[in-house]
Amino acid sequence: MRQFDFSILAHANHDALLCRAKIRQQATDFKVNECIPFEPQGQGGHVMLLIEKVGSNSDWLAKQLARFAGVADVAIGYAGMKDRHAVTTQWFSINLEGYDEPDWTLFDADNCRIKRVTRHNKKLKRGVLTGNFFHLTLRDIEGDRAIWEQSLDTVKRAGVPNYFAEQRFGHHYGNLDKAQRWMVEGKKPKQRQQRSIVLSAARSWLFNLVLSERIMQNNWTKQLSGDVMHLAGTRASYFEADDNDDSIQSRLEQFDIHPTGPLWGRGQALTHSASLELETAVLNDWTDWQQGLERVGLKQERRALRLHPEQLEWSYEDTNLHLSFFLPAGSYATAVLRELAIITDASERNSGSMSALSIEKAEKES
């Protein structure tokens, strides 16, 4: 059985290992505000609710809304999962076509508050998400303040590795263990939702391995011959970079494009030359997983190797550090925190100290 350990993945900023901090000592230490790519029309058969919640996950709240409105669970829509160990604000849609609208002032769910009520003509679907704005408080920070400042400046200037978070792989990497049993022994999870989770975890782990190698080779932010680039601000717009295109490097420096890594599946590899050679070498011992992902019908896709936290700002208060930044959909706050310090997550005390866990669980990978 393969052994999985997130700590083996490379850091771009080695100074992060010299600093420590605590996160989520209080619920208000982790605030997440969801951003969707449209403004509700104000009319239509679907009620749109902007809800602030504390200590509850999105699926649980969706069920409470369905019960209150007297509709089936399938009538509720939301764009992305939000962690329960946080103060989160997100949109929900309720299809009330053929139903009377309830009095939303009477909706009473623990630690939930409706901030806005409007209407729209369509259900809010998973993945219809621009991103999330984070307001985080790191407490009891340790390490030289100059190192913290340098790390923050580096993150703002160069971005961070776009790793899939530890939380994606399940408790004690259980999703990866299930992937191993499926891909190697043919023991497929019985439930469809569980199979989807396991497949996503397997692809994510292979991507992380490629990204880690490119960090070690110091080319994760640079053009490698044969690279496929991701156009920033899009979900899945890629193009093969021309090795003779002098504009590529300047576009990389401006965060207009990012090098990509593989989300494995069927089809011919999208990269070639040095980029393909690197990915092939990294995944040489994972052909059983590659073949398994191909057998289930997944197609070759790509994901940006680099993540740029937009509007990054910070301030200190005694031994606390306040951070705010925006991340696009499909990315993780852990990618930012991992490049700043070794984080102890109070919501994961049973697991001890570890790299920071993500707030957002990506619903659809671009």
mmCIF file of C-alpha atoms in Angstrom:
data_model
loop_
_atom_site.group_PDB
_atom_site.id
_atom_site.type_symbol
_atom_site.label_atom_id
_atom_site.label_comp_id
_atom_site.label_asym_id
_atom_site.label_seq_id
_atom_site.Cartn_x
_atom_site.Cartn_y
_atom_site.Cartn_z
ATOM 1 C CA MET A 1 0.000 0.000 0.000
ATOM 2 C CA ARG A 2 1.344 3.422 -0.936
ATOM 3 C CA GLN A 3 1.892 5.896 1.886
ATOM 4 C CA PHE A 4 0.539 9.402 1.388
ATOM 5 C CA ASP A 5 1.930 12.485 3.097
ATOM 6 C CA PHE A 6 1.212 16.088 2.124
ATOM 7 C CA SER A 7 4.369 17.257 3.878
ATOM 8 C CA ILE A 8 6.545 15.731 1.140
ATOM 9 C CA LEU A 9 5.287 18.335 -1.320
ATOM 10 C CA ALA A 10 7.716 21.173 -1.915
ATOM 11 C CA HIS A 11 7.352 24.691 -0.564
ATOM 12 C CA ALA A 12 8.180 27.567 -2.876
ATOM 13 C CA ASN A 13 8.998 29.708 0.173
ATOM 14 C CA HIS A 14 11.274 27.781 2.547
ATOM 15 C CA ASP A 15 11.096 30.617 5.081
ATOM 16 C CA ALA A 16 7.530 29.499 5.819
ATOM 17 C CA LEU A 17 9.045 26.654 7.842
ATOM 18 C CA LEU A 18 10.595 29.231 10.201
ATOM 19 C CA CYS A 19 7.234 30.700 11.249
ATOM 20 C CA ARG A 20 4.207 29.359 13.086
ATOM 21 C CA ALA A 21 0.647 30.509 13.771
ATOM 22 C CA LYS A 22 -2.788 29.315 14.860
ATOM 23 C CA ILE A 23 -5.967 29.579 12.840
ATOM 24 C CA ARG A 24 -9.666 29.281 13.734
ATOM 25 C CA GLN A 25 -9.235 29.809 17.454
ATOM 26 C CA GLN A 26 -12.578 31.584 17.059
ATOM 27 C CA ALA A 27 -15.217 31.236 14.363
ATOM 28 C CA THR A 28 -14.669 34.844 13.318
ATOM 29 C CA ASP A 29 -11.026 34.080 12.550
ATOM 30 C CA PHE A 30 -12.183 32.574 9.258
ATOM 31 C CA LYS A 31 -14.598 34.680 7.248
ATOM 32 C CA VAL A 32 -15.499 33.748 3.682
ATOM 33 C CA ASN A 33 -17.703 35.780 1.346
ATOM 34 C CA GLU A 34 -18.831 34.069 -1.838
ATOM 35 C CA CYS A 35 -18.825 35.868 -5.191
ATOM 36 C CA ILE A 36 -21.070 34.645 -8.029
ATOM 37 C CA PRO A 37 -20.641 35.808 -11.644
ATOM 38 C CA PHE A 38 -24.047 37.431 -12.031
ATOM 39 C CA GLU A 39 -26.483 39.731 -10.282
ATOM 40 C CA PRO A 40 -29.900 38.145 -9.557
ATOM 41 C CA GLN A 41 -32.508 39.566 -11.932
ATOM 42 C CA GLY A 42 -34.979 40.434 -9.196
ATOM 43 C CA GLN A 43 -37.732 38.363 -10.772
ATOM 44 C CA GLY A 44 -38.386 34.744 -11.731
ATOM 45 C CA GLY A 45 -39.476 31.468 -10.160
ATOM 46 C CA HIS A 46 -36.389 31.000 -7.992
ATOM 47 C CA VAL A 47 -35.936 32.857 -4.712
ATOM 48 C CA MET A 48 -32.312 33.851 -4.110
ATOM 49 C CA LEU A 49 -31.133 34.087 -0.509
ATOM 50 C CA LEU A 50 -27.809 35.499 0.620
ATOM 51 C CA ILE A 51 -27.143 33.790 3.955
ATOM 52 C CA GLU A 52 -24.476 34.233 6.589
ATOM 53 C CA LYS A 53 -23.880 31.078 8.610
ATOM 54 C CA VAL A 54 -21.608 29.940 11.432
ATOM 55 C CA GLY A 55 -20.855 26.369 12.427
ATOM 56 C CA SER A 56 -22.880 24.645 9.697
ATOM 57 C CA ASN A 57 -22.063 23.258 6.285
ATOM 58 C CA SER A 58 -23.785 24.116 3.026
ATOM 59 C CA ASP A 59 -25.512 20.783 2.503
ATOM 60 C CA TRP A 60 -27.095 20.857 5.959
ATOM 61 C CA LEU A 61 -28.379 24.394 5.437
ATOM 62 C CA ALA A 62 -29.797 23.479 2.006
ATOM 63 C CA LYS A 63 -31.863 20.738 3.647
ATOM 64 C CA GLN A 64 -33.149 23.168 6.278
ATOM 65 C CA LEU A 65 -34.235 25.587 3.549
ATOM 66 C CA ALA A 66 -36.037 22.821 1.660
ATOM 67 C CA ARG A 67 -37.875 21.725 4.778
ATOM 68 C CA PHE A 68 -38.895 25.284 5.656
ATOM 69 C CA ALA A 69 -40.123 26.059 2.126
ATOM 70 C CA GLY A 70 -41.900 22.705 1.761
ATOM 71 C CA VAL A 71 -40.008 21.711 -1.377
ATOM 72 C CA ALA A 72 -37.835 18.764 -2.348
ATOM 73 C CA ASP A 73 -34.098 18.907 -1.667
ATOM 74 C CA VAL A 74 -33.460 19.030 -5.409
ATOM 75 C CA ALA A 75 -35.214 22.422 -5.557
ATOM 76 C CA ILE A 76 -32.341 24.004 -3.623
ATOM 77 C CA GLY A 77 -29.282 25.239 -5.455
ATOM 78 C CA TYR A 78 -25.916 26.595 -4.317
ATOM 79 C CA ALA A 79 -22.645 27.195 -6.085
ATOM 80 C CA GLY A 80 -20.059 25.740 -3.738
ATOM 81 C CA MET A 81 -19.483 23.982 -0.454
ATOM 82 C CA LYS A 82 -18.375 26.104 2.488
ATOM 83 C CA ASP A 83 -16.563 24.842 5.557
ATOM 84 C CA ARG A 84 -18.599 24.687 8.761
ATOM 85 C CA HIS A 85 -15.679 25.959 10.884
ATOM 86 C CA ALA A 86 -16.009 29.511 9.612
ATOM 87 C CA VAL A 87 -18.277 32.507 9.210
ATOM 88 C CA THR A 88 -19.407 32.172 5.610
ATOM 89 C CA THR A 89 -21.730 34.166 3.383
ATOM 90 C CA GLN A 90 -23.127 32.442 0.302
ATOM 91 C CA TRP A 91 -26.082 32.365 -2.076
ATOM 92 C CA PHE A 92 -28.833 29.732 -2.163
ATOM 93 C CA SER A 93 -31.645 29.428 -4.717
ATOM 94 C CA ILE A 94 -35.058 27.847 -4.019
ATOM 95 C CA ASN A 95 -37.341 26.843 -6.877
ATOM 96 C CA LEU A 96 -40.786 28.008 -5.727
ATOM 97 C CA GLU A 97 -42.610 27.671 -9.048
ATOM 98 C CA GLY A 98 -46.091 26.441 -8.097
ATOM 99 C CA TYR A 99 -45.482 27.104 -4.383
ATOM 100 C CA ASP A 100 -46.369 29.991 -2.098
ATOM 101 C CA GLU A 101 -43.350 31.901 -0.836
ATOM 102 C CA PRO A 102 -42.872 31.513 2.918
ATOM 103 C CA ASP A 103 -42.138 34.359 5.299
ATOM 104 C CA TRP A 104 -38.357 34.282 5.373
ATOM 105 C CA THR A 105 -38.265 36.350 8.567
ATOM 106 C CA LEU A 106 -39.554 33.215 10.300
ATOM 107 C CA PHE A 107 -36.726 31.011 9.057
ATOM 108 C CA ASP A 108 -34.922 29.837 12.161
ATOM 109 C CA ALA A 109 -31.773 27.756 11.708
ATOM 110 C CA ASP A 110 -28.968 27.738 14.230
ATOM 111 C CA ASN A 111 -26.447 30.523 13.667
ATOM 112 C CA CYS A 112 -27.826 31.451 10.238
ATOM 113 C CA ARG A 113 -28.970 34.889 9.123
ATOM 114 C CA ILE A 114 -30.635 35.836 5.845
ATOM 115 C CA LYS A 115 -28.994 39.034 4.626
ATOM 116 C CA ARG A 116 -30.792 39.495 1.314
ATOM 117 C CA VAL A 117 -33.860 38.107 -0.472
ATOM 118 C CA THR A 118 -34.379 38.500 -4.217
ATOM 119 C CA ARG A 119 -35.446 36.495 -7.274
ATOM 120 C CA HIS A 120 -33.877 34.909 -10.346
ATOM 121 C CA ASN A 121 -35.059 32.914 -13.358
ATOM 122 C CA LYS A 122 -32.659 29.974 -12.961
ATOM 123 C CA LYS A 123 -31.411 27.574 -10.320
ATOM 124 C CA LEU A 124 -27.978 28.324 -8.887
ATOM 125 C CA LYS A 125 -25.819 25.409 -10.007
ATOM 126 C CA ARG A 126 -22.665 23.923 -8.565
ATOM 127 C CA GLY A 127 -19.522 25.540 -9.843
ATOM 128 C CA VAL A 128 -21.246 28.763 -10.968
ATOM 129 C CA LEU A 129 -18.845 30.688 -8.810
ATOM 130 C CA THR A 130 -16.368 33.476 -9.453
ATOM 131 C CA GLY A 131 -14.480 32.865 -6.225
ATOM 132 C CA ASN A 132 -14.342 33.772 -2.556
ATOM 133 C CA PHE A 133 -13.100 36.723 -0.537
ATOM 134 C CA PHE A 134 -11.307 35.701 2.653
ATOM 135 C CA HIS A 135 -10.798 37.611 5.887
ATOM 136 C CA LEU A 136 -8.526 35.540 8.137
ATOM 137 C CA THR A 137 -6.917 36.065 11.524
ATOM 138 C CA LEU A 138 -3.755 34.150 12.369
ATOM 139 C CA ARG A 139 -3.163 34.149 16.132
ATOM 140 C CA ASP A 140 -0.051 33.729 18.277
ATOM 141 C CA ILE A 141 2.261 34.183 15.320
ATOM 142 C CA GLU A 142 5.851 33.094 15.920
ATOM 143 C CA GLY A 143 8.958 33.964 13.956
ATOM 144 C CA ASP A 144 10.890 37.052 12.990
ATOM 145 C CA ARG A 145 8.542 39.833 11.844
ATOM 146 C CA ALA A 146 10.940 40.575 8.990
ATOM 147 C CA ILE A 147 10.492 37.011 7.702
ATOM 148 C CA TRP A 148 6.712 37.366 7.840
ATOM 149 C CA GLU A 149 6.929 40.614 5.874
ATOM 150 C CA GLN A 150 9.238 39.127 3.290
ATOM 151 C CA SER A 151 6.987 36.097 2.853
ATOM 152 C CA LEU A 152 3.884 38.238 2.481
ATOM 153 C CA ASP A 153 5.620 40.432 -0.082
ATOM 154 C CA THR A 154 6.745 37.326 -1.996
ATOM 155 C CA VAL A 155 3.227 35.892 -2.060
ATOM 156 C CA LYS A 156 1.819 39.188 -3.297
ATOM 157 C CA ARG A 157 4.525 39.557 -5.934
ATOM 158 C CA ALA A 158 4.948 35.970 -7.169
ATOM 159 C CA GLY A 159 1.810 34.081 -6.126
ATOM 160 C CA VAL A 160 1.779 30.635 -4.525
ATOM 161 C CA PRO A 161 1.731 27.016 -5.741
ATOM 162 C CA ASN A 162 -1.834 26.082 -6.634
ATOM 163 C CA TYR A 163 -1.910 22.846 -4.621
ATOM 164 C CA PHE A 164 -5.070 20.892 -3.930
ATOM 165 C CA ALA A 165 -5.574 21.054 -0.164
ATOM 166 C CA GLU A 166 -5.051 18.237 2.331
ATOM 167 C CA GLN A 167 -8.744 18.268 3.133
ATOM 168 C CA ARG A 168 -9.469 17.116 -0.414
ATOM 169 C CA PHE A 169 -7.824 13.800 0.368
ATOM 170 C CA GLY A 170 -9.979 12.902 3.355
ATOM 171 C CA HIS A 171 -9.214 12.119 6.989
ATOM 172 C CA HIS A 172 -5.739 10.563 7.184
ATOM 173 C CA TYR A 173 -5.707 10.530 3.332
ATOM 174 C CA GLY A 174 -8.572 8.026 3.287
ATOM 175 C CA ASN A 175 -9.724 9.078 -0.186
ATOM 176 C CA LEU A 176 -6.294 8.247 -1.579
ATOM 177 C CA ASP A 177 -6.289 4.855 0.125
ATOM 178 C CA LYS A 178 -9.662 4.178 -1.512
ATOM 179 C CA ALA A 179 -8.238 5.312 -4.846
ATOM 180 C CA GLN A 180 -5.368 2.855 -4.425
ATOM 181 C CA ARG A 181 -7.758 -0.033 -3.727
ATOM 182 C CA TRP A 182 -9.881 0.933 -6.728
ATOM 183 C CA MET A 183 -7.106 1.539 -9.254
ATOM 184 C CA VAL A 184 -4.913 -1.407 -8.224
ATOM 185 C CA GLU A 185 -7.277 -3.969 -6.699
ATOM 186 C CA GLY A 186 -10.490 -3.091 -8.521
ATOM 187 C CA LYS A 187 -12.412 -2.403 -5.291
ATOM 188 C CA LYS A 188 -14.696 0.394 -6.449
ATOM 189 C CA PRO A 189 -16.713 2.420 -3.911
ATOM 190 C CA LYS A 190 -20.401 1.484 -4.034
ATOM 191 C CA GLN A 191 -21.909 4.950 -3.874
ATOM 192 C CA ARG A 192 -21.721 7.216 -6.924
ATOM 193 C CA GLN A 193 -20.917 10.327 -4.888
ATOM 194 C CA GLN A 194 -18.105 8.524 -3.096
ATOM 195 C CA ARG A 195 -16.666 7.347 -6.414
ATOM 196 C CA SER A 196 -16.629 10.944 -7.672
ATOM 197 C CA ILE A 197 -14.817 12.109 -4.541
ATOM 198 C CA VAL A 198 -12.210 9.352 -4.837
ATOM 199 C CA LEU A 199 -11.570 10.024 -8.523
ATOM 200 C CA SER A 200 -11.125 13.742 -7.852
ATOM 201 C CA ALA A 201 -8.706 12.956 -5.035
ATOM 202 C CA ALA A 202 -6.651 10.671 -7.290
ATOM 203 C CA ARG A 203 -6.349 13.278 -10.046
ATOM 204 C CA SER A 204 -5.531 15.940 -7.486
ATOM 205 C CA TRP A 205 -2.706 13.911 -5.957
ATOM 206 C CA LEU A 206 -1.072 13.312 -9.338
ATOM 207 C CA PHE A 207 -1.350 17.024 -10.119
ATOM 208 C CA ASN A 208 0.255 17.896 -6.777
ATOM 209 C CA LEU A 209 3.183 15.581 -7.486
ATOM 210 C CA VAL A 210 3.867 17.303 -10.815
ATOM 211 C CA LEU A 211 3.573 20.756 -9.243
ATOM 212 C CA SER A 212 5.947 19.776 -6.432
ATOM 213 C CA GLU A 213 8.570 18.651 -8.942
ATOM 214 C CA ARG A 214 8.308 21.888 -10.901
ATOM 215 C CA ILE A 215 8.787 23.843 -7.671
ATOM 216 C CA MET A 216 11.926 21.835 -6.923
ATOM 217 C CA GLN A 217 13.176 22.556 -10.441
ATOM 218 C CA ASN A 218 12.265 26.249 -9.987
ATOM 219 C CA ASN A 219 10.177 26.412 -13.147
ATOM 220 C CA TRP A 220 6.631 26.428 -11.748
ATOM 221 C CA THR A 221 6.229 30.127 -12.597
ATOM 222 C CA LYS A 222 8.211 29.990 -15.851
ATOM 223 C CA GLN A 223 7.696 28.725 -19.377
ATOM 224 C CA LEU A 224 8.985 25.233 -20.011
ATOM 225 C CA SER A 225 9.262 24.069 -23.594
ATOM 226 C CA GLY A 226 6.010 22.375 -24.585
ATOM 227 C CA ASP A 227 3.943 23.980 -21.825
ATOM 228 C CA VAL A 228 0.205 24.548 -21.953
ATOM 229 C CA MET A 229 -0.848 27.883 -20.447
ATOM 230 C CA HIS A 230 -4.035 28.790 -18.592
ATOM 231 C CA LEU A 231 -5.617 32.148 -19.334
ATOM 232 C CA ALA A 232 -6.196 33.875 -15.995
ATOM 233 C CA GLY A 233 -9.772 34.757 -15.151
ATOM 234 C CA THR A 234 -11.251 31.830 -17.103
ATOM 235 C CA ARG A 235 -12.440 28.430 -15.959
ATOM 236 C CA ALA A 236 -10.868 26.324 -18.679
ATOM 237 C CA SER A 237 -9.230 28.393 -21.404
ATOM 238 C CA TYR A 238 -5.866 26.889 -22.368
ATOM 239 C CA PHE A 239 -3.403 27.242 -25.192
ATOM 240 C CA GLU A 240 -0.111 25.694 -26.218
ATOM 241 C CA ALA A 241 2.652 28.207 -25.598
ATOM 242 C CA ASP A 242 4.872 29.047 -28.558
ATOM 243 C CA ASP A 243 8.502 28.653 -27.494
ATOM 244 C CA ASN A 244 9.394 31.548 -29.787
ATOM 245 C CA ASP A 245 6.736 33.908 -28.447
ATOM 246 C CA ASP A 246 8.622 36.682 -26.618
ATOM 247 C CA SER A 247 5.413 37.899 -24.972
ATOM 248 C CA ILE A 248 4.910 34.741 -22.882
ATOM 249 C CA GLN A 249 7.314 35.727 -20.105
ATOM 250 C CA SER A 250 5.888 39.217 -19.738
ATOM 251 C CA ARG A 251 2.362 37.776 -19.602
ATOM 252 C CA LEU A 252 3.498 35.375 -16.883
ATOM 253 C CA GLU A 253 4.965 38.246 -14.884
ATOM 254 C CA GLN A 254 1.673 40.151 -15.188
ATOM 255 C CA PHE A 255 -0.378 37.102 -14.025
ATOM 256 C CA ASP A 256 -2.223 37.146 -17.340
ATOM 257 C CA ILE A 257 -1.392 33.454 -17.880
ATOM 258 C CA HIS A 258 -0.114 30.556 -15.771
ATOM 259 C CA PRO A 259 1.725 27.307 -16.581
ATOM 260 C CA THR A 260 -0.455 24.228 -16.069
ATOM 261 C CA GLY A 261 -0.244 20.686 -14.767
ATOM 262 C CA PRO A 262 -2.274 17.590 -15.695
ATOM 263 C CA LEU A 263 -5.663 16.480 -14.433
ATOM 264 C CA TRP A 264 -5.296 12.971 -15.743
ATOM 265 C CA GLY A 265 -7.717 11.243 -18.088
ATOM 266 C CA ARG A 266 -8.181 9.828 -21.576
ATOM 267 C CA GLY A 267 -6.665 11.321 -24.671
ATOM 268 C CA GLN A 268 -3.298 12.412 -25.905
ATOM 269 C CA ALA A 269 -1.190 14.482 -23.538
ATOM 270 C CA LEU A 270 -1.641 18.184 -24.220
ATOM 271 C CA THR A 271 1.992 19.024 -23.475
ATOM 272 C CA HIS A 272 5.129 18.049 -25.383
ATOM 273 C CA SER A 273 8.909 18.430 -25.299
ATOM 274 C CA ALA A 274 10.430 19.255 -21.884
ATOM 275 C CA SER A 275 7.063 19.749 -20.201
ATOM 276 C CA LEU A 276 5.804 16.320 -21.259
ATOM 277 C CA GLU A 277 9.111 14.701 -20.325
ATOM 278 C CA LEU A 278 8.889 16.131 -16.799
ATOM 279 C CA GLU A 279 5.293 15.020 -16.273
ATOM 280 C CA THR A 280 6.027 11.554 -17.654
ATOM 281 C CA ALA A 281 9.010 11.138 -15.340
ATOM 282 C CA VAL A 282 7.080 12.259 -12.247
ATOM 283 C CA LEU A 283 4.143 9.955 -12.954
ATOM 284 C CA ASN A 284 6.200 6.997 -14.143
ATOM 285 C CA ASP A 285 5.383 5.043 -10.963
ATOM 286 C CA TRP A 286 1.679 5.903 -11.167
ATOM 287 C CA THR A 287 0.692 4.237 -14.440
ATOM 288 C CA ASP A 288 -1.870 2.072 -12.617
ATOM 289 C CA TRP A 289 -3.661 5.231 -11.441
ATOM 290 C CA GLN A 290 -3.376 6.851 -14.856
ATOM 291 C CA GLN A 291 -4.877 3.804 -16.540
ATOM 292 C CA GLY A 292 -7.619 3.590 -13.927
ATOM 293 C CA LEU A 293 -8.608 7.213 -14.472
ATOM 294 C CA GLU A 294 -8.688 6.609 -18.197
ATOM 295 C CA ARG A 295 -10.867 3.503 -17.813
ATOM 296 C CA VAL A 296 -13.615 5.421 -16.000
ATOM 297 C CA GLY A 297 -13.820 7.851 -18.920
ATOM 298 C CA LEU A 298 -12.239 11.012 -17.519
ATOM 299 C CA LYS A 299 -10.671 13.261 -20.126
ATOM 300 C CA GLN A 300 -7.340 15.038 -20.099
ATOM 301 C CA GLU A 301 -7.667 18.469 -18.519
ATOM 302 C CA ARG A 302 -5.273 21.066 -17.132
ATOM 303 C CA ARG A 303 -5.033 23.203 -13.997
ATOM 304 C CA ALA A 304 -2.918 26.293 -13.335
ATOM 305 C CA LEU A 305 0.264 25.594 -11.381
ATOM 306 C CA ARG A 306 0.222 29.072 -9.878
ATOM 307 C CA LEU A 307 -2.351 30.864 -7.750
ATOM 308 C CA HIS A 308 -2.407 34.636 -7.427
ATOM 309 C CA PRO A 309 -4.227 35.935 -4.309
ATOM 310 C CA GLU A 310 -5.763 39.184 -5.503
ATOM 311 C CA GLN A 311 -6.181 42.289 -3.337
ATOM 312 C CA LEU A 312 -3.897 40.784 -0.693
ATOM 313 C CA GLU A 313 -3.665 43.030 2.375
ATOM 314 C CA TRP A 314 -2.441 42.459 5.908
ATOM 315 C CA SER A 315 -2.047 44.144 9.271
ATOM 316 C CA TYR A 316 -0.735 43.191 12.708
ATOM 317 C CA GLU A 317 -2.410 43.400 16.095
ATOM 318 C CA ASP A 318 -0.023 42.358 18.876
ATOM 319 C CA THR A 319 0.744 38.695 18.042
ATOM 320 C CA ASN A 320 -2.123 38.397 15.569
ATOM 321 C CA LEU A 321 -1.994 38.815 11.796
ATOM 322 C CA HIS A 322 -5.087 39.854 9.830
ATOM 323 C CA LEU A 323 -5.201 38.808 6.179
ATOM 324 C CA SER A 324 -7.652 39.536 3.380
ATOM 325 C CA PHE A 325 -7.524 38.339 -0.223
ATOM 326 C CA PHE A 326 -9.636 37.039 -3.104
ATOM 327 C CA LEU A 327 -9.180 33.590 -4.654
ATOM 328 C CA PRO A 328 -10.819 32.291 -7.829
ATOM 329 C CA ALA A 329 -13.115 29.265 -7.760
ATOM 330 C CA GLY A 330 -11.397 25.900 -7.477
ATOM 331 C CA SER A 331 -8.463 27.179 -5.410
ATOM 332 C CA TYR A 332 -7.680 26.946 -1.726
ATOM 333 C CA ALA A 333 -6.791 29.342 1.049
ATOM 334 C CA THR A 334 -4.370 26.691 2.281
ATOM 335 C CA ALA A 335 -2.146 27.446 -0.704
ATOM 336 C CA VAL A 336 -1.619 30.951 0.648
ATOM 337 C CA LEU A 337 -1.217 29.988 4.303
ATOM 338 C CA ARG A 338 1.175 27.130 3.533
ATOM 339 C CA GLU A 339 3.622 29.612 2.025
ATOM 340 C CA LEU A 340 3.551 31.811 5.142
ATOM 341 C CA ALA A 341 3.952 29.491 8.119
ATOM 342 C CA ILE A 342 3.343 26.126 9.714
ATOM 343 C CA ILE A 343 -0.267 26.429 10.820
ATOM 344 C CA THR A 344 -2.057 24.791 13.718
ATOM 345 C CA ASP A 345 -5.756 24.538 12.884
ATOM 346 C CA ALA A 346 -7.931 24.628 16.008
ATOM 347 C CA SER A 347 -10.755 22.854 14.168
ATOM 348 C CA GLU A 348 -8.438 19.889 13.589
ATOM 349 C CA ARG A 349 -7.040 19.407 17.076
ATOM 350 C CA ASN A 350 -7.464 15.677 16.852
ATOM 351 C CA SER A 351 -5.037 15.669 13.951
ATOM 352 C CA GLY A 352 -2.437 17.835 15.693
ATOM 353 C CA SER A 353 -0.368 20.503 13.985
ATOM 354 C CA MET A 354 -0.325 20.483 10.218
ATOM 355 C CA SER A 355 -0.292 22.725 7.217
ATOM 356 C CA ALA A 356 -3.424 24.863 7.047
ATOM 357 C CA LEU A 357 -6.591 23.275 5.714
ATOM 358 C CA SER A 358 -8.725 24.884 3.042
ATOM 359 C CA ILE A 359 -11.912 26.823 3.530
ATOM 360 C CA GLU A 360 -13.398 26.063 0.210
ATOM 361 C CA LYS A 361 -13.969 22.519 -1.098
ATOM 362 C CA ALA A 362 -13.832 22.844 -4.864
ATOM 363 C CA GLU A 363 -16.950 21.583 -6.586
ATOM 364 C CA LYS A 364 -15.708 21.511 -10.157
ATOM 365 C CA GLU A 365 -12.061 21.604 -11.152
ATOM 366 C CA SER A 366 -11.107 23.747 -14.066
#
